[in-house]
Coordinates of C-alpha atoms and ligand atoms in Angstrom, one line a residue:
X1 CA -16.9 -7.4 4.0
X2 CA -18.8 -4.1 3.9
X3 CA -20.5 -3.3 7.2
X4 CA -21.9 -0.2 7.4
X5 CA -21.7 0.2 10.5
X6 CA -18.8 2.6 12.4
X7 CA -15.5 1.8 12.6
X8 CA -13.5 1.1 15.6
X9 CA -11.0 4.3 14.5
X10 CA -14.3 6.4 15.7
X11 CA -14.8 5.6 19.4
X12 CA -12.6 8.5 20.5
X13 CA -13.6 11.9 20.6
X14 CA -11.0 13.3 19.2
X15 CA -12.0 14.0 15.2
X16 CA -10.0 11.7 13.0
X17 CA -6.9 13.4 10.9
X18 CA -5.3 11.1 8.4
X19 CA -2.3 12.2 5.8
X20 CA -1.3 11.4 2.5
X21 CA 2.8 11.3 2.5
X22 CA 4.4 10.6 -1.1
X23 CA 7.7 10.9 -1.7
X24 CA 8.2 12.8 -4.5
X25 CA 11.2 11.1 -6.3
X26 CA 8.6 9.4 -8.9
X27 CA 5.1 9.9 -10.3
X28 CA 1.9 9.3 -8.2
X29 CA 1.7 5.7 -9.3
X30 CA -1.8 4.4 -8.7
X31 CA -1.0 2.7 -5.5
X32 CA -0.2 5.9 -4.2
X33 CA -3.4 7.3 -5.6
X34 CA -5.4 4.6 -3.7
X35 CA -3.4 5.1 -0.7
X36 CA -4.6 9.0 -0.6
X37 CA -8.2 7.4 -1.6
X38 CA -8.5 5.5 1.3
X39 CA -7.0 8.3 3.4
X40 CA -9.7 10.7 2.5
X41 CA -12.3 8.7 2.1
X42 CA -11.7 7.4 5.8
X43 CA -11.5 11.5 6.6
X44 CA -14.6 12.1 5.1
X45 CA -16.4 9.1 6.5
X46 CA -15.8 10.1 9.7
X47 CA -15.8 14.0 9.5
X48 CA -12.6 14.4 9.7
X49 CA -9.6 15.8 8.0
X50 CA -7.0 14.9 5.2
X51 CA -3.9 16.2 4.9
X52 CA -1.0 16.3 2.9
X53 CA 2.3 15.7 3.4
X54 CA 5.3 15.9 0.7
X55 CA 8.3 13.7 2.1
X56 CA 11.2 15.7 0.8
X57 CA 14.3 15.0 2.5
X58 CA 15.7 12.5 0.0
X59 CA 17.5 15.9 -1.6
X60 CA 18.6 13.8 -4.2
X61 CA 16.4 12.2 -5.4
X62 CA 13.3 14.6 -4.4
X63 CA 12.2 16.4 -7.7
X64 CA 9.8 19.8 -8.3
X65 CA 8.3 17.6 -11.5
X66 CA 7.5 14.9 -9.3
X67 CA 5.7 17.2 -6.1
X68 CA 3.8 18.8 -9.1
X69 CA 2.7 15.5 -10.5
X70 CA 1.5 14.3 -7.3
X71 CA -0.2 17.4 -7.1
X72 CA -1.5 17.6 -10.4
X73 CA -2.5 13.8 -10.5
X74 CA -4.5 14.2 -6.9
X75 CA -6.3 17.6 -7.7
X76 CA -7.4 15.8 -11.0
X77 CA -8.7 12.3 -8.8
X78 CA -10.7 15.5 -6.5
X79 CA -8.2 13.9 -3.5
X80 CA -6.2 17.4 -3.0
X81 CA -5.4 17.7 0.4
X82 CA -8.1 20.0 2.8
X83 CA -5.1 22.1 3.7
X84 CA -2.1 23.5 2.7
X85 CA 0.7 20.4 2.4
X86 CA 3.4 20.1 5.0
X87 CA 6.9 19.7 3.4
X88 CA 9.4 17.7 5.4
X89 CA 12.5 18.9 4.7
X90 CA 11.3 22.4 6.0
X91 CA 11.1 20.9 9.5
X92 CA 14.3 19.4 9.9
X93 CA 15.0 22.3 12.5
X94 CA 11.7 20.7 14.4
X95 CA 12.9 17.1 13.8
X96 CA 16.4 18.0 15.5
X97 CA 15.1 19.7 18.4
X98 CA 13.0 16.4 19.2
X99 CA 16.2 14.0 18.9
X100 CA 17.5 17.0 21.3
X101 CA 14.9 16.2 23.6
X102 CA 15.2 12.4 23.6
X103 CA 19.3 13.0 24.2
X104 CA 18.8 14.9 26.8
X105 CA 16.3 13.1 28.5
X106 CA 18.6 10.1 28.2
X107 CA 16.2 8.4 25.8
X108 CA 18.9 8.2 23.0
X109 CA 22.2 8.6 22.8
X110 CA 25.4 9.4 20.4
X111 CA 26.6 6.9 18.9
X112 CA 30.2 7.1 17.6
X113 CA 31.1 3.6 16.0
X114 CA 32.4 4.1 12.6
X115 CA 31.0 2.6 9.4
X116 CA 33.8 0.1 9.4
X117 CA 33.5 -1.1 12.7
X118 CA 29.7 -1.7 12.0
X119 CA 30.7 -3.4 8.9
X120 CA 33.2 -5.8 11.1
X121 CA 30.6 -6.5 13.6
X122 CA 28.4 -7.0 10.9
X123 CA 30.3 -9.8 9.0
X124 CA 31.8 -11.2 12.5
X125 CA 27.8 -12.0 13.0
X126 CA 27.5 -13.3 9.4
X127 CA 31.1 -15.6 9.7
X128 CA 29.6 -17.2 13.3
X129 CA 26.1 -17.4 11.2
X130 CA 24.0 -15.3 14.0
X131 CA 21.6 -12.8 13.1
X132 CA 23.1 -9.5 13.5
X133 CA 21.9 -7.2 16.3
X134 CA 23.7 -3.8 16.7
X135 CA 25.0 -3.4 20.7
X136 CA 26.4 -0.3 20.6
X137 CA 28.7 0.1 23.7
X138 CA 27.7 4.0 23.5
X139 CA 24.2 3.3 24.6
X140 CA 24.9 3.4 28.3
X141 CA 28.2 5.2 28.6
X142 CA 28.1 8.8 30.4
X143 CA 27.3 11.5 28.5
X144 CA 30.3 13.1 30.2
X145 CA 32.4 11.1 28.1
X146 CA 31.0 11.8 24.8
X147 CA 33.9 13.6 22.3
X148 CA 33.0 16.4 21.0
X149 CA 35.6 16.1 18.1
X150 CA 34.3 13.0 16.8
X151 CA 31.7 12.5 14.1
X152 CA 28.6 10.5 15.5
X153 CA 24.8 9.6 14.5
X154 CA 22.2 9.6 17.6
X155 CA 20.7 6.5 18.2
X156 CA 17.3 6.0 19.8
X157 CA 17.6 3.5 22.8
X158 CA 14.8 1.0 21.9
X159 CA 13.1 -1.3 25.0
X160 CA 15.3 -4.5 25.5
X161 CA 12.3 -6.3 27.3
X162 CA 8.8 -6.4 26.5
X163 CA 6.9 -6.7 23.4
X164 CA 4.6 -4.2 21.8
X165 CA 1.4 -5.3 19.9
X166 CA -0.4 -3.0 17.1
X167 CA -4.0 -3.5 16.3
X168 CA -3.9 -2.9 13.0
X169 CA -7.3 -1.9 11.7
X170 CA -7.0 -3.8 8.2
X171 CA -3.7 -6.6 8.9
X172 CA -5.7 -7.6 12.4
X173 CA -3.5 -7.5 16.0
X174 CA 0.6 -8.0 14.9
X175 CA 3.1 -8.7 18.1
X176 CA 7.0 -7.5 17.9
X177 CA 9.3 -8.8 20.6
X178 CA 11.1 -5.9 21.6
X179 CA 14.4 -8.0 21.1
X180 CA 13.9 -7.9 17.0
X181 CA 14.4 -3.7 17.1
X182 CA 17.7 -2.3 17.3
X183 CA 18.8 0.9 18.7
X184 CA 18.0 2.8 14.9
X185 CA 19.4 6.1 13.6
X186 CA 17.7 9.2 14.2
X187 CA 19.8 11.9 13.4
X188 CA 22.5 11.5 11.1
X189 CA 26.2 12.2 11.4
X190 CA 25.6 15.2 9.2
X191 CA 22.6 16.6 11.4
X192 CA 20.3 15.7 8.9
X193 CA 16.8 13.6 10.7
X194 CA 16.4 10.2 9.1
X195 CA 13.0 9.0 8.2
X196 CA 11.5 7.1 11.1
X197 CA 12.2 10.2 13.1
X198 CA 10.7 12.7 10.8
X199 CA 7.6 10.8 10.3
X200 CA 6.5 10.6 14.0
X201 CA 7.4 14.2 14.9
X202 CA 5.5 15.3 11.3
X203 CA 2.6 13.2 12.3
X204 CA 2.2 13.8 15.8
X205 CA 2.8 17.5 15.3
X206 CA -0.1 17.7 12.1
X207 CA -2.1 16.0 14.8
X208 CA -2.6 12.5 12.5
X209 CA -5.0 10.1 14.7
X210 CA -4.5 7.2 11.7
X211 CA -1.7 6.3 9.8
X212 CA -3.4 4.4 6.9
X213 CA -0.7 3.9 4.0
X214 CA 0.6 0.8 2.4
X215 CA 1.6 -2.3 3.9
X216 CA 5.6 -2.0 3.5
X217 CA 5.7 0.5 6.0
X218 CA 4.2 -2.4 8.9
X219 CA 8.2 -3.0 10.2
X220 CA 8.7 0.7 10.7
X221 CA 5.6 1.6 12.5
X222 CA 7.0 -0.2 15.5
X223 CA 10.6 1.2 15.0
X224 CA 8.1 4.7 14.9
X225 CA 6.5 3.7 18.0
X226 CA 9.6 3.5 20.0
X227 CA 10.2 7.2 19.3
X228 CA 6.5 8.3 19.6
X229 CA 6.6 6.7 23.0
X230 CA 9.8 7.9 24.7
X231 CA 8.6 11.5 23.7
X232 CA 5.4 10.5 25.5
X233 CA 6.9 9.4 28.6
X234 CA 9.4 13.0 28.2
X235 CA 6.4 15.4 27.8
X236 CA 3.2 13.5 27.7
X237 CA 0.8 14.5 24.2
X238 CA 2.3 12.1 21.9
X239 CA -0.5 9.4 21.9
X240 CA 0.1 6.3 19.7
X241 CA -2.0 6.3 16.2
X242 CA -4.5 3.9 14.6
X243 CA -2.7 2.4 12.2
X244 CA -4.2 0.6 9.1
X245 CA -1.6 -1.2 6.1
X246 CA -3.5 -2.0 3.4
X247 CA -1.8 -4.7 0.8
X248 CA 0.1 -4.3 -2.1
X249 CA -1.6 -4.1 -5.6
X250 CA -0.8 -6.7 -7.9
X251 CA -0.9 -7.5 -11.3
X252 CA -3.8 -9.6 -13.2
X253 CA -1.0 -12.2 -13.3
X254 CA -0.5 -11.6 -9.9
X255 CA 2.9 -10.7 -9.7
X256 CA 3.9 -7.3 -8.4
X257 CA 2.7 -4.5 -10.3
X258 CA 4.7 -3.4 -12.5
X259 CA 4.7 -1.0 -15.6
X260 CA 3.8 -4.0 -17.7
X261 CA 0.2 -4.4 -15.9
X262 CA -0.6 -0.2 -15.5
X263 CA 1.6 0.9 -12.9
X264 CA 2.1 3.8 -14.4
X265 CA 1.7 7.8 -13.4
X266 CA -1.9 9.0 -13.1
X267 CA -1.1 11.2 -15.5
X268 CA -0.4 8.5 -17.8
X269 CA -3.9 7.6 -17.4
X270 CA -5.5 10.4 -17.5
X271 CA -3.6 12.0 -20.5
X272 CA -2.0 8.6 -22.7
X273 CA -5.4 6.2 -21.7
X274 CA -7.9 8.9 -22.5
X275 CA -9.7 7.8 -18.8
X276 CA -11.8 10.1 -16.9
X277 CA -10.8 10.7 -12.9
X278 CA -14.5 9.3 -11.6
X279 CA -13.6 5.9 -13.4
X280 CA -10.4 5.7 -12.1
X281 CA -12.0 6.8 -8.7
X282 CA -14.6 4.3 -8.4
X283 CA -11.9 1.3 -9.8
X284 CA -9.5 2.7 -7.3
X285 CA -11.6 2.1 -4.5
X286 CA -12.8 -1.4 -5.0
X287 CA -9.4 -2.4 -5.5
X288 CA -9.2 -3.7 -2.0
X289 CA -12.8 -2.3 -0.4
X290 CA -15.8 -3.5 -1.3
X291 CA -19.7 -3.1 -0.7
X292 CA -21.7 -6.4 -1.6
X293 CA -21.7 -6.3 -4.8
X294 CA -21.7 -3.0 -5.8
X295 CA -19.8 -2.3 -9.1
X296 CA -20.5 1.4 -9.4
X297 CA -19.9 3.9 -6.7
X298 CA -20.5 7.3 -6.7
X299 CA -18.3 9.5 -4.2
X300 CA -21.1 9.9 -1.9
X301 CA -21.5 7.0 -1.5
X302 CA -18.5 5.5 -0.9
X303 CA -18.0 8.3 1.7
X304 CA -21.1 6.8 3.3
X305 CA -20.0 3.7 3.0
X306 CA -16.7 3.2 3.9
X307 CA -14.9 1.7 6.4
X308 CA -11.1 1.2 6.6
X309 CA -11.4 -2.3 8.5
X310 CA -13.4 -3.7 5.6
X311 CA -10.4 -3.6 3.4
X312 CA -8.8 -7.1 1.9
X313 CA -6.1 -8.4 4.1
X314 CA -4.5 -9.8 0.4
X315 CA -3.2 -8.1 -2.2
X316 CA -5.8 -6.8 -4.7
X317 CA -5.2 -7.8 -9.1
X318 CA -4.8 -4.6 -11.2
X319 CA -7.1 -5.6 -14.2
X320 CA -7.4 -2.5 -16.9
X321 CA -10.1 -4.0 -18.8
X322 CA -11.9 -3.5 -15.8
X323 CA -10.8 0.0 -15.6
X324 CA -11.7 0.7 -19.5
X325 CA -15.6 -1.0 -18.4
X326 CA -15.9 1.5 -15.8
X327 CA -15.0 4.4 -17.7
X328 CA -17.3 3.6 -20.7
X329 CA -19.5 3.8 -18.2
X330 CA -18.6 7.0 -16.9
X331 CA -18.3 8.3 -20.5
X332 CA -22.0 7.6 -21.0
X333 CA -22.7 9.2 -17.8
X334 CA -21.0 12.7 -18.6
X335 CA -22.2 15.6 -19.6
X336 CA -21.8 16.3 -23.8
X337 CA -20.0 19.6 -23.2
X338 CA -17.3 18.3 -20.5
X339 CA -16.3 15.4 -22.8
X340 CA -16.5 17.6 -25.8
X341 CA -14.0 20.0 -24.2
X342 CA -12.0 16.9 -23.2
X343 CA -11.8 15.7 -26.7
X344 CA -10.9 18.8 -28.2
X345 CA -7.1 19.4 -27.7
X346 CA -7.1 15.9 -28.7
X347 CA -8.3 16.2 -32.7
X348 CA -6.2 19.4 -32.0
X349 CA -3.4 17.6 -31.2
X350 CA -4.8 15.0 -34.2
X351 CA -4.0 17.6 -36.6
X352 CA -7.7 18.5 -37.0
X353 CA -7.3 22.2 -36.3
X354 CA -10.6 22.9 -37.3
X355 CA -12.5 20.6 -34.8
X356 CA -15.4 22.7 -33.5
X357 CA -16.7 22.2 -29.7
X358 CA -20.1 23.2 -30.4
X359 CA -20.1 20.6 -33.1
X360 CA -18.8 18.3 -31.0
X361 CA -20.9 18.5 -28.2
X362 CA -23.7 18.1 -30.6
X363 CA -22.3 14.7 -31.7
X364 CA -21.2 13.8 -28.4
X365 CA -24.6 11.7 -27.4
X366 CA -23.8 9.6 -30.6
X367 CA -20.1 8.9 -30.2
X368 CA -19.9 8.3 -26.2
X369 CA -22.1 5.3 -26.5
X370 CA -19.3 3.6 -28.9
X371 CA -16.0 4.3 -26.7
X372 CA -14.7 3.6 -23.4
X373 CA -11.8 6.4 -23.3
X374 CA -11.6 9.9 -25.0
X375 CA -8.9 8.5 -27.2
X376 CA -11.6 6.3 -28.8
X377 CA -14.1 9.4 -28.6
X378 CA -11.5 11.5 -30.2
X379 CA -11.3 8.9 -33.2
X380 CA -14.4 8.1 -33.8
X381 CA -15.2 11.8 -33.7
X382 CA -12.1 12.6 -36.6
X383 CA -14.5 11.9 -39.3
X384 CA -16.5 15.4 -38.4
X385 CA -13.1 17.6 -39.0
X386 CA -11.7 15.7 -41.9
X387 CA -10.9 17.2 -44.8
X388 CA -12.5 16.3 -48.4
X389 CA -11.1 13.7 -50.0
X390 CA -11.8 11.9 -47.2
X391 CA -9.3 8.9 -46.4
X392 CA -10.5 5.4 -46.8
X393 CA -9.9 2.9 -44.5
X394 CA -9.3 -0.5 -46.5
X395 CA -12.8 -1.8 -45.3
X396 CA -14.5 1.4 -46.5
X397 CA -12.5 1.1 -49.6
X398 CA -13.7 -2.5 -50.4
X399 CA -17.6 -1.3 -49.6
X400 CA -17.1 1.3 -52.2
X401 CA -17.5 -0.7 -55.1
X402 CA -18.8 0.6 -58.6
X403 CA -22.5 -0.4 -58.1
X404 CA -22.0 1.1 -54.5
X405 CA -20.7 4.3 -56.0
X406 CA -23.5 4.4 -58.3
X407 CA -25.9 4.9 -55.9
X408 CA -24.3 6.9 -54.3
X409 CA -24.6 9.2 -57.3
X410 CA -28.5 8.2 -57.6
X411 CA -28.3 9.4 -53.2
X412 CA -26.6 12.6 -54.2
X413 CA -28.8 13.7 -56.2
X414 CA -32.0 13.1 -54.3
X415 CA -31.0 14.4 -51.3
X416 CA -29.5 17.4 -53.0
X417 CA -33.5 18.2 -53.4
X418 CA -34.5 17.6 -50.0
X419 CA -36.3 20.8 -48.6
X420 CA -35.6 20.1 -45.2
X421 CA -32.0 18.3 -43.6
X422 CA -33.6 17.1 -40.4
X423 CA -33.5 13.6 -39.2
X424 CA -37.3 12.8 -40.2
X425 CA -36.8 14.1 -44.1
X426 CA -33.3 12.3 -44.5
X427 CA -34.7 8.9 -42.9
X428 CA -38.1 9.2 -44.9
X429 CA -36.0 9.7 -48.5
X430 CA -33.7 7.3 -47.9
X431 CA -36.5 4.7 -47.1
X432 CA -38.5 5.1 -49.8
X433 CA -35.1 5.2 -52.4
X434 CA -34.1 1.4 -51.0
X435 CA -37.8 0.7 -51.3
X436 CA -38.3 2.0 -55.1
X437 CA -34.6 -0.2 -55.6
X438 CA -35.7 -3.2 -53.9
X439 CA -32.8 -2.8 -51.5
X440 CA -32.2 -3.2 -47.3
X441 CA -31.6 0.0 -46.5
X442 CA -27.9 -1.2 -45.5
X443 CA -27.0 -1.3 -48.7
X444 CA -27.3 2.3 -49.2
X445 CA -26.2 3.1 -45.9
X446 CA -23.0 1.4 -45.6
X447 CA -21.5 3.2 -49.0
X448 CA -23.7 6.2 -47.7
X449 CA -21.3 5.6 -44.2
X450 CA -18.1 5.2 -45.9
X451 CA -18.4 8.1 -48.2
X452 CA -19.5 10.5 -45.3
X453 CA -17.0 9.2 -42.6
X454 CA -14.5 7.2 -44.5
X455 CA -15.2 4.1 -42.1
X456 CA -17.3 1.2 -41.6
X457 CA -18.9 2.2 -38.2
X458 CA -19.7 5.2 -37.2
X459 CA -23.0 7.1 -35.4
X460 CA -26.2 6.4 -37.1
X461 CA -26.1 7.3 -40.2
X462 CA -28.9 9.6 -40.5
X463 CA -27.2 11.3 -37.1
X464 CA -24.6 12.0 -39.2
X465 CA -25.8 13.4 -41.7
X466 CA -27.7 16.1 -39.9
X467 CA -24.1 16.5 -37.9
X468 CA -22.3 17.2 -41.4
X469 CA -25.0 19.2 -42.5
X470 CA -26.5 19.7 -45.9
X471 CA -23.4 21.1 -47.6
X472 CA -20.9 19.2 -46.1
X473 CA -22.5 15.6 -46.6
X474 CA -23.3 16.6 -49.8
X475 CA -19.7 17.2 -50.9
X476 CA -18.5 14.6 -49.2
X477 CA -21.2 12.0 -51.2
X478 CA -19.7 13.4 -54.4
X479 CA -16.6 13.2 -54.4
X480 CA -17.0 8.9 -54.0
X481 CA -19.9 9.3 -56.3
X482 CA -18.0 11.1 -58.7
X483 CA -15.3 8.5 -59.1
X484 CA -17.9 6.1 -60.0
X485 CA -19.6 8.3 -63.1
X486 CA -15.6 8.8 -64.6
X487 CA -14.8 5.1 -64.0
X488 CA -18.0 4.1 -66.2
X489 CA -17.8 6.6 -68.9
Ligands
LIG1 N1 6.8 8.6 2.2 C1 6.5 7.2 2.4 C2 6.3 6.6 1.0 O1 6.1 7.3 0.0 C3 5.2 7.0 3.2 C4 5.5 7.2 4.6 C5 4.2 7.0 5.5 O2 3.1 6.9 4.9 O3 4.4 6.9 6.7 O4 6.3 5.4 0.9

């Protein structure tokens, strides 16, 4: 649990880098988003800095709609990166030159067996029921007698002997025997790097001191460890990284997350689930991280707070109503005239072309404290922008009986000679009118509420009155009231 106190990543002198590295062939999924989370937040903590890093080289499947939804999706959670991203593909020139160095330096070699001949090998293993383990006979033969003719894919020549242990800052110390790697793929037979290799020469060359990113990568940082560390002992400044692989996120069922439980784009929750970016931020990070029992976190404080080795070892439950708490909470936090600029293109969109931000705004105090997302705000805020007749839902309907329409004839009229529409004068008239008739003063607000909004619930009704204004809650009184006087003649 929370400690407070600094992390082991900090006992160096050297100032802590960490990186962000989607790959854009999907949508920043909100694993991804707490991935950069914890990357900057960790960056922050410890002065340091957080960079991005867009891991193009899947041509095919690498999209410009996906890079700008990561983009778009990270600038909105306030996790853009503190300078300008690195794009992978760009370097493959760098990435070459480094398998170069490791080829000539004897540290990897080409490797000419053909696809079939590793597919042979690898069912000969399967057939005799033996793990397969590649043994290239390239690996030691003389460079002298490499064809140049052929095609091949350069292997790096991992450590036979030994065993290499990683001190993971959030998974604790894991051991690989050197055995379990094989001699991998780092350049292609078309030239091309793979991934392992890019990754180390990107990171080592952006200066990353911690790797933090999810815990499916745990196998491949040793694989990226054998690479990091021949180009150590070759030219020396290519130290090893602190590496931290925080769990999977789950679903409340606890299976893996899929689209089912919220796995979707942050743009799907920013722009579909109406949710602000600070809610998302705060449920973001104590999915995983915690600090006692703090439910609300501001950014400054989880800066202050965090620390990468408090992270949960286990996976972490995705639970959206827990999302939708936090940002009614955040809704009631925000300003009146950010949220009424957020809910705008939404009645927009609504088909209320007429909504009005300064009216809005005005009603905002009112309707935030009755939703948790702006889709909710945007509803229960239709009823300023309708248009007269108002539509009924069925509950308001049923409240709108003859006696209730009645009254709301006798209501018309006396507030038609109010002096003053304020708050005071409205809630004074209507008082007294339930008094003279004996009546709660329910029973003339609820008609009074479904007349004015065409609902059941709605802001205080004397709030919205004074939102309508004189002429408009007028209007909108008589045309129920109206009804009533041509059904009883
Ligand atoms: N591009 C990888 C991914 O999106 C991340 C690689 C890394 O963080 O080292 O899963």
């Amino acid at each position: 649990m929370a400690s407070g106190s600094a992390s082991s990543g900090s006992s160096g002198t050297k100032a802590v880098v960490t990186r962000f590295a989607p790959s854009p062939t999907g949508f920043l999924h909100i694993g991804g988003a707490r991935t950069a989370l914890f990357n900057w937040l960790y960056a922050r903590h410890h002065g340091g800095t957080y960079l991005l890093r867009i891991e193009d080289t899947d041509r095919a499947r690498s999209t410009d709609a996906a890079i700008e939804a990561i983009f778009d999706g990270l600038s909105w959670l306030g996790l853009a990166g503190d300078e300008e991203p690195v794009f992978q593909f760009a370097r493959s020139e760098r990435h070459a030159e480094v398998a170069k160095a490791l080829l000539d330096a004897g540290q990897a070699y080409r490797c000419y067996l053909t696809s079939e001949q590793l597919a042979e090998r690898r069912q000969k293993a399967q057939e005799e029921r033996r793990p397969f383990r590649l043994d290239s006979e390239w690996r030691d033969a003389d460079p002298t007698t490499w064809p140049e003719d052929q095609p091949y894919v350069v292997r790096i020549k991992a450590p036979r002997d030994g065993e290499t242990t990683i001190d993971d800052q959030v998974q604790g110390a894991i051991t690989v025997q050197h055995r379990e790697l094989d001699d991998f793929v780092i350049l292609r037979s078309d030239g091309t790097p793979t991934y392992m290799l890019a990754v180390v020469v990107d990171d080592r060359d952006m200066g990353v001191t911690h790797v933090i990113r999810g815990d499916d990568h745990i196998n491949n940082a040793f694989r990226q460890l054998v690479i990091l560390r021949a180009m150590d002992a070759i030219e020396g400044g290519w130290p090893d990284p602190v590496y931290a692989h925080i769990p999977l996120i789950h679903g409340a069922d606890g299976a893996k997350l899929s689209k089912r439980h919220g796995a979707l784009g942050v743009d799907a929750y920013r722009d579909e689930m109406g949710l602000l970016p600070e809610a998302v931020f705060n449920y973001l990070l104590r999915l995983g991280w915690g600090h006692g029992d703090e439910e609300i976190i501001s950014r400054d404080q989880a800066i202050e707070w965090f620390d990468i080795t408090d992270v949960n070892k286990g996976a972490s439950r995705f639970d959206m109503a827990k999302l939708q708490n936090l940002n009614g909470h955040y809704l009631r936090e925000a300003a009146d005239e950010r949220l009424a600029e957020l809910v705008l293109p939404r009645l927009t969109a609504a088909g209320y072309e007429d909504a009005d931000k300064a009216l809005l705004a005005r009603a905002m105090a009112e309707l935030k404290v009755r939703a948790k997302d702006l889709n909710e705000l945007a509803e229960g805020a239709a009823f300023l922008f309708a248009k007269r007749p108002l539509a009924l839902t069925e509950k308001a309907q049923k409240l709108l009986t003859d006696e209730a329409r009645s009254r709301l004839a006798t209501m018309h009229e006396r507030l038609s000679g109010l002096s003053e529409w304020t708050l005071e004068a409205l809630e004074d008239n209507l008082k007294a009118m339930a008094a003279e008739l004996e009546l709660g003063l329910g029973k003339l607000a609820q008609p009074l509420r479904a007349a004015l909004t065409g609902q059941t619930t709605s802001p205080g009704i004397f709030d919205v009155l004074v939102l309508l204004g004189r002429d408009e809650s007028l209007a909108r009184i008589h045309a129920q009231a109206s009804v009533s006087a041509e059904t009883q003649s």
